[in-house]
């Protein structure tokens, strides 16, 4: 089993990081939160051109996947740069549609190329007001909805707008929500890891610059301990994320989702405390990652739900 990324995989992650760095994602996130989706859709197209969304799509439908390890590496970078939009939900939609050949042939090429943005409602659909394809999970069934109700709800993260899919639609016979959920949880776990890493890096930089009593506050032992705890939690989550990408076993993915979500949330709490009052300021870019860490913690499986899956998978069979 290969546990280290290949040179090609590292180069892919670095190229995506360079693209997102040059794209000025904080301004894109703020525009998205304000309802101006044009910068976000432009960024979405550039991300698609790197092949990110094609990683979850079989080659038969113009994808390059399924490649869960590469997908995890990509989503770490999307989280590190706080990319807005239903990125996880588009991956989930691709996994659901791949089991329905007729709809897969019609819709998946557009998801790969970035022409089409998808979301999934269970019961609320992230960014349903802007997505081109809306799937609804209703119990064990998956439906291709005709759209979402007008008016959206804002989650803990202002850049994550929630809408309710319209009733009715076309049933997608053959779609397997349980299998597809593993892809959503893996992508969310990797995205959370990236968010946590960015919060840690920003906080380390800040405590090295802020001076109190004549020295940088990063020199204080209590501050060092908080940052060390944050670093350890993120580094423990990292192998769980990539180990889950190798196996795609539901229990492994759930463990990665719980660990990465909790580590990112702890990183947000540490970042907020060590930044002091400025950390509460919405105009300060740190807030874009703080709110995302909190929202991702419960997206596609709360910590309690994921731990239950882990425990269920660990029980001996009789």
Short mmCIF file of C-alpha atoms in Angstrom, two decimals:
data_model
loop_
_atom_site.label_atom_id
_atom_site.label_comp_id
_atom_site.label_asym_id
_atom_site.label_seq_id
_atom_site.Cartn_x
_atom_site.Cartn_y
_atom_site.Cartn_z
CA UNK A 1 0.00 0.00 0.00
CA UNK A 2 1.44 3.37 -1.02
CA UNK A 3 1.22 5.86 1.85
CA UNK A 4 3.13 8.78 0.29
CA UNK A 5 1.92 10.82 -2.70
CA UNK A 6 3.67 10.33 -5.99
CA UNK A 7 5.58 13.12 -7.70
CA UNK A 8 2.67 13.50 -10.13
CA UNK A 9 0.16 13.81 -7.29
CA UNK A 10 2.29 16.41 -5.51
CA UNK A 11 2.65 18.39 -8.72
CA UNK A 12 -1.12 18.34 -9.19
CA UNK A 13 -1.70 19.71 -5.68
CA UNK A 14 0.97 22.39 -6.13
CA UNK A 15 -0.50 23.53 -9.44
CA UNK A 16 -3.96 23.81 -7.89
CA UNK A 17 -2.52 25.75 -4.95
CA UNK A 18 -0.81 28.16 -7.36
CA UNK A 19 -4.02 28.68 -9.33
CA UNK A 20 -6.06 29.41 -6.21
CA UNK A 21 -3.40 31.70 -4.75
CA UNK A 22 -3.43 33.77 -7.92
CA UNK A 23 -7.24 33.88 -7.95
CA UNK A 24 -7.65 35.94 -4.77
CA UNK A 25 -10.25 33.64 -3.24
CA UNK A 26 -11.15 35.88 -0.24
CA UNK A 27 -12.70 38.45 -2.59
CA UNK A 28 -14.45 35.66 -4.49
CA UNK A 29 -15.90 34.31 -1.24
CA UNK A 30 -17.18 37.74 -0.22
CA UNK A 31 -18.84 38.24 -3.61
CA UNK A 32 -20.42 34.80 -3.38
CA UNK A 33 -21.78 35.58 0.09
CA UNK A 34 -23.29 38.82 -1.23
CA UNK A 35 -25.10 36.99 -4.04
CA UNK A 36 -22.70 37.92 -6.85
CA UNK A 37 -21.83 34.53 -8.32
CA UNK A 38 -19.93 35.66 -11.42
CA UNK A 39 -16.43 35.60 -9.86
CA UNK A 40 -17.20 32.25 -8.24
CA UNK A 41 -18.43 30.71 -11.49
CA UNK A 42 -15.29 31.94 -13.26
CA UNK A 43 -13.13 30.36 -10.57
CA UNK A 44 -15.23 27.19 -10.80
CA UNK A 45 -14.41 26.91 -14.51
CA UNK A 46 -10.69 27.32 -13.84
CA UNK A 47 -10.81 24.63 -11.14
CA UNK A 48 -12.66 22.29 -13.50
CA UNK A 49 -10.00 22.81 -16.15
CA UNK A 50 -7.44 21.29 -13.75
CA UNK A 51 -9.56 18.13 -13.70
CA UNK A 52 -10.80 18.32 -10.10
CA UNK A 53 -14.42 17.42 -10.82
CA UNK A 54 -13.46 14.76 -13.34
CA UNK A 55 -11.69 12.81 -10.55
CA UNK A 56 -14.99 11.35 -9.32
CA UNK A 57 -16.37 10.62 -12.80
CA UNK A 58 -15.66 7.35 -14.67
CA UNK A 59 -13.80 7.57 -17.97
CA UNK A 60 -16.91 6.35 -19.79
CA UNK A 61 -18.51 9.74 -19.06
CA UNK A 62 -15.50 11.93 -19.96
CA UNK A 63 -13.99 11.74 -16.47
CA UNK A 64 -10.62 10.44 -15.32
CA UNK A 65 -11.78 8.58 -12.22
CA UNK A 66 -12.64 7.31 -9.88
CA UNK A 67 -9.44 8.62 -8.22
CA UNK A 68 -10.25 9.23 -4.54
CA UNK A 69 -6.65 9.92 -3.45
CA UNK A 70 -6.22 12.69 -6.01
CA UNK A 71 -9.66 13.99 -5.08
CA UNK A 72 -8.65 14.20 -1.42
CA UNK A 73 -5.48 16.09 -2.32
CA UNK A 74 -7.48 18.53 -4.42
CA UNK A 75 -10.03 19.16 -1.70
CA UNK A 76 -7.33 19.91 0.86
CA UNK A 77 -6.33 22.78 -1.41
CA UNK A 78 -9.94 23.89 -1.91
CA UNK A 79 -10.30 24.04 1.86
CA UNK A 80 -6.97 25.77 2.34
CA UNK A 81 -8.18 28.56 0.04
CA UNK A 82 -11.81 28.60 1.29
CA UNK A 83 -13.22 28.07 -2.20
CA UNK A 84 -17.00 28.75 -2.18
CA UNK A 85 -19.73 26.83 -3.94
CA UNK A 86 -21.12 23.28 -3.82
CA UNK A 87 -17.80 21.58 -4.53
CA UNK A 88 -18.52 18.58 -2.29
CA UNK A 89 -22.09 18.34 -3.54
CA UNK A 90 -20.94 18.26 -7.17
CA UNK A 91 -18.72 15.29 -6.32
CA UNK A 92 -21.64 13.62 -4.52
CA UNK A 93 -23.90 14.25 -7.52
CA UNK A 94 -21.30 12.72 -9.82
CA UNK A 95 -21.14 9.59 -7.65
CA UNK A 96 -24.93 9.31 -7.66
CA UNK A 97 -25.33 9.89 -11.39
CA UNK A 98 -22.59 7.41 -12.29
CA UNK A 99 -25.00 4.59 -11.35
CA UNK A 100 -27.69 5.84 -13.76
CA UNK A 101 -26.27 5.47 -17.30
CA UNK A 102 -28.88 7.52 -19.15
CA UNK A 103 -28.53 10.55 -16.87
CA UNK A 104 -24.78 10.01 -16.53
CA UNK A 105 -24.26 10.34 -20.29
CA UNK A 106 -26.33 13.52 -20.32
CA UNK A 107 -25.05 15.30 -17.22
CA UNK A 108 -21.62 14.07 -16.17
CA UNK A 109 -19.60 15.56 -19.06
CA UNK A 110 -20.89 18.98 -18.05
CA UNK A 111 -19.87 18.43 -14.43
CA UNK A 112 -16.37 17.42 -15.52
CA UNK A 113 -15.88 20.46 -17.73
CA UNK A 114 -17.28 22.94 -15.22
CA UNK A 115 -20.12 24.00 -17.49
CA UNK A 116 -22.55 22.50 -14.99
CA UNK A 117 -22.68 22.99 -11.22
CA UNK A 118 -24.62 20.45 -9.17
CA UNK A 119 -25.93 20.28 -5.65
CA UNK A 120 -27.70 17.70 -3.51
CA UNK A 121 -30.46 18.30 -0.97
CA UNK A 122 -30.92 16.20 2.17
CA UNK A 123 -33.17 18.05 2.93
CA UNK A 124 -31.47 21.39 2.16
CA UNK A 125 -29.36 21.89 -0.96
CA UNK A 126 -26.22 23.99 -0.70
CA UNK A 127 -26.27 26.86 -3.20
CA UNK A 128 -29.45 25.54 -4.76
CA UNK A 129 -30.17 29.02 -6.07
CA UNK A 130 -27.17 28.90 -8.40
CA UNK A 131 -26.73 25.18 -9.18
CA UNK A 132 -27.68 23.91 -12.64
CA UNK A 133 -28.47 20.35 -11.48
CA UNK A 134 -30.34 19.64 -8.24
CA UNK A 135 -30.60 16.15 -6.79
CA UNK A 136 -32.81 15.40 -3.79
CA UNK A 137 -32.22 12.57 -1.32
CA UNK A 138 -35.59 11.38 -0.02
CA UNK A 139 -35.09 8.38 2.17
CA UNK A 140 -33.45 5.62 0.14
CA UNK A 141 -34.43 7.26 -3.17
CA UNK A 142 -32.67 9.88 -5.28
CA UNK A 143 -34.61 12.33 -7.43
CA UNK A 144 -33.55 14.75 -10.13
CA UNK A 145 -35.43 17.85 -9.01
CA UNK A 146 -36.56 20.64 -11.30
CA UNK A 147 -34.92 23.26 -9.11
CA UNK A 148 -35.15 24.81 -5.65
CA UNK A 149 -37.68 27.01 -3.93
CA UNK A 150 -37.07 30.72 -4.22
CA UNK A 151 -35.45 32.24 -1.18
CA UNK A 152 -32.48 30.74 0.59
CA UNK A 153 -31.31 30.19 4.11
CA UNK A 154 -27.83 31.23 5.25
CA UNK A 155 -25.94 28.70 7.30
CA UNK A 156 -23.26 29.39 9.90
CA UNK A 157 -21.03 30.21 6.94
CA UNK A 158 -22.43 33.18 4.95
CA UNK A 159 -20.90 31.68 1.80
CA UNK A 160 -22.99 28.51 2.26
CA UNK A 161 -26.55 29.34 1.20
CA UNK A 162 -29.18 26.65 1.70
CA UNK A 163 -32.35 26.07 -0.34
CA UNK A 164 -35.08 23.43 -0.46
CA UNK A 165 -35.42 21.30 -3.63
CA UNK A 166 -38.82 21.45 -5.30
CA UNK A 167 -41.07 18.42 -4.76
CA UNK A 168 -41.49 15.84 -7.48
CA UNK A 169 -39.00 15.42 -10.28
CA UNK A 170 -37.50 12.36 -11.94
CA UNK A 171 -36.51 9.32 -9.83
CA UNK A 172 -32.97 8.08 -10.45
CA UNK A 173 -33.45 4.32 -10.29
CA UNK A 174 -30.19 2.55 -9.56
CA UNK A 175 -28.45 5.38 -7.70
CA UNK A 176 -26.77 4.22 -4.50
CA UNK A 177 -26.83 6.96 -1.84
CA UNK A 178 -24.90 4.93 0.75
CA UNK A 179 -21.94 4.39 -1.57
CA UNK A 180 -22.01 7.96 -2.83
CA UNK A 181 -22.10 9.30 0.73
CA UNK A 182 -18.56 8.00 1.23
CA UNK A 183 -17.38 10.34 -1.54
CA UNK A 184 -19.12 13.31 0.08
CA UNK A 185 -17.62 12.53 3.47
CA UNK A 186 -14.14 12.04 2.04
CA UNK A 187 -14.28 15.35 0.17
CA UNK A 188 -15.64 17.14 3.25
CA UNK A 189 -12.92 15.60 5.45
CA UNK A 190 -10.18 16.72 3.05
CA UNK A 191 -11.73 20.18 2.75
CA UNK A 192 -11.88 20.44 6.56
CA UNK A 193 -8.22 19.44 6.80
CA UNK A 194 -7.31 22.21 4.38
CA UNK A 195 -9.35 24.75 6.33
CA UNK A 196 -7.62 23.72 9.56
CA UNK A 197 -4.16 23.94 8.00
CA UNK A 198 -4.89 27.43 6.71
CA UNK A 199 -6.19 28.56 10.12
CA UNK A 200 -3.07 27.23 11.79
CA UNK A 201 -0.73 28.89 9.28
CA UNK A 202 -2.52 32.24 9.59
CA UNK A 203 -2.45 32.06 13.37
CA UNK A 204 1.25 31.17 13.53
CA UNK A 205 2.01 34.16 11.30
CA UNK A 206 -0.15 36.45 13.45
CA UNK A 207 1.34 35.49 16.83
CA UNK A 208 4.79 36.08 15.38
CA UNK A 209 3.85 39.66 14.54
CA UNK A 210 1.65 40.76 17.44
CA UNK A 211 3.76 42.18 20.26
CA UNK A 212 2.78 42.33 23.91
CA UNK A 213 5.03 43.21 26.86
CA UNK A 214 7.78 43.89 24.34
CA UNK A 215 7.85 40.42 22.73
CA UNK A 216 5.79 38.56 20.11
CA UNK A 217 2.95 36.70 21.79
CA UNK A 218 4.09 33.56 20.01
CA UNK A 219 6.99 33.44 22.48
CA UNK A 220 4.60 32.74 25.38
CA UNK A 221 4.50 29.11 26.46
CA UNK A 222 0.70 28.98 26.70
CA UNK A 223 0.41 30.16 23.09
CA UNK A 224 2.95 27.58 21.94
CA UNK A 225 1.00 24.82 23.67
CA UNK A 226 -2.27 25.80 21.98
CA UNK A 227 -0.61 25.85 18.57
CA UNK A 228 1.14 22.54 19.21
CA UNK A 229 -2.15 20.88 20.16
CA UNK A 230 -3.73 22.23 16.99
CA UNK A 231 -0.85 20.98 14.85
CA UNK A 232 -0.97 17.51 16.43
CA UNK A 233 -4.73 17.16 15.84
CA UNK A 234 -4.38 18.13 12.18
CA UNK A 235 -1.42 15.82 11.63
CA UNK A 236 -3.32 12.93 13.19
CA UNK A 237 -6.27 13.64 10.89
CA UNK A 238 -4.14 13.78 7.73
CA UNK A 239 -3.26 10.03 7.51
CA UNK A 240 -6.86 9.14 8.32
CA UNK A 241 -8.04 11.21 5.36
CA UNK A 242 -5.60 9.69 2.89
CA UNK A 243 -5.94 6.22 4.36
CA UNK A 244 -9.69 6.47 3.83
CA UNK A 245 -9.08 7.57 0.23
CA UNK A 246 -7.12 4.37 -0.33
CA UNK A 247 -9.79 2.03 1.04
CA UNK A 248 -13.05 4.00 0.63
CA UNK A 249 -14.47 1.78 3.38
CA UNK A 250 -17.44 3.54 5.07
CA UNK A 251 -15.92 3.18 8.57
CA UNK A 252 -12.55 4.55 7.42
CA UNK A 253 -14.17 7.50 5.67
CA UNK A 254 -16.36 8.23 8.70
CA UNK A 255 -13.30 8.17 10.98
CA UNK A 256 -11.52 10.61 8.68
CA UNK A 257 -14.57 12.90 8.55
CA UNK A 258 -14.90 12.98 12.34
CA UNK A 259 -11.19 13.53 12.98
CA UNK A 260 -10.68 16.20 10.31
CA UNK A 261 -13.87 18.04 11.21
CA UNK A 262 -12.98 18.15 14.91
CA UNK A 263 -9.37 19.15 14.19
CA UNK A 264 -10.47 22.02 11.95
CA UNK A 265 -13.03 23.18 14.51
CA UNK A 266 -10.36 23.11 17.24
CA UNK A 267 -8.07 25.09 14.94
CA UNK A 268 -10.82 27.67 14.51
CA UNK A 269 -11.25 28.00 18.28
CA UNK A 270 -7.50 28.41 18.75
CA UNK A 271 -7.27 30.94 15.92
CA UNK A 272 -10.14 32.98 17.34
CA UNK A 273 -8.66 33.05 20.84
CA UNK A 274 -5.12 33.94 19.76
CA UNK A 275 -6.23 36.63 17.34
CA UNK A 276 -8.23 38.36 20.06
CA UNK A 277 -10.86 40.92 19.15
CA UNK A 278 -9.80 41.19 15.52
CA UNK A 279 -10.74 37.54 15.06
CA UNK A 280 -14.41 38.44 15.59
CA UNK A 281 -14.33 41.02 12.79
CA UNK A 282 -16.20 39.93 9.67
CA UNK A 283 -14.05 42.22 7.52
CA UNK A 284 -10.92 40.31 8.57
CA UNK A 285 -10.18 37.41 6.20
CA UNK A 286 -9.76 34.93 9.06
CA UNK A 287 -13.54 34.88 9.45
CA UNK A 288 -13.90 33.16 6.06
CA UNK A 289 -12.14 30.09 7.43
CA UNK A 290 -13.62 30.29 10.94
CA UNK A 291 -17.19 29.98 9.73
CA UNK A 292 -16.35 27.33 7.16
CA UNK A 293 -14.69 25.11 9.79
CA UNK A 294 -17.85 25.22 11.91
CA UNK A 295 -20.17 24.48 8.98
CA UNK A 296 -18.09 21.61 7.58
CA UNK A 297 -17.90 19.94 10.99
CA UNK A 298 -21.52 18.75 10.65
CA UNK A 299 -21.87 18.64 6.84
CA UNK A 300 -22.61 15.14 5.51
CA UNK A 301 -22.36 13.55 8.91
CA UNK A 302 -22.03 15.00 12.39
CA UNK A 303 -19.13 13.81 14.57
CA UNK A 304 -21.57 11.63 16.52
CA UNK A 305 -23.01 10.08 13.35
CA UNK A 306 -19.55 9.36 11.97
CA UNK A 307 -18.37 7.81 15.22
CA UNK A 308 -21.43 5.55 15.20
CA UNK A 309 -20.43 4.32 11.74
CA UNK A 310 -16.90 3.66 12.97
CA UNK A 311 -18.14 1.72 15.98
CA UNK A 312 -20.57 -0.25 13.83
CA UNK A 313 -17.78 -1.22 11.46
CA UNK A 314 -15.51 -2.21 14.35
CA UNK A 315 -17.96 -4.67 15.90
CA UNK A 316 -17.06 -8.34 15.31
CA UNK A 317 -19.37 -10.24 13.00
CA UNK A 318 -21.27 -13.16 14.46
#
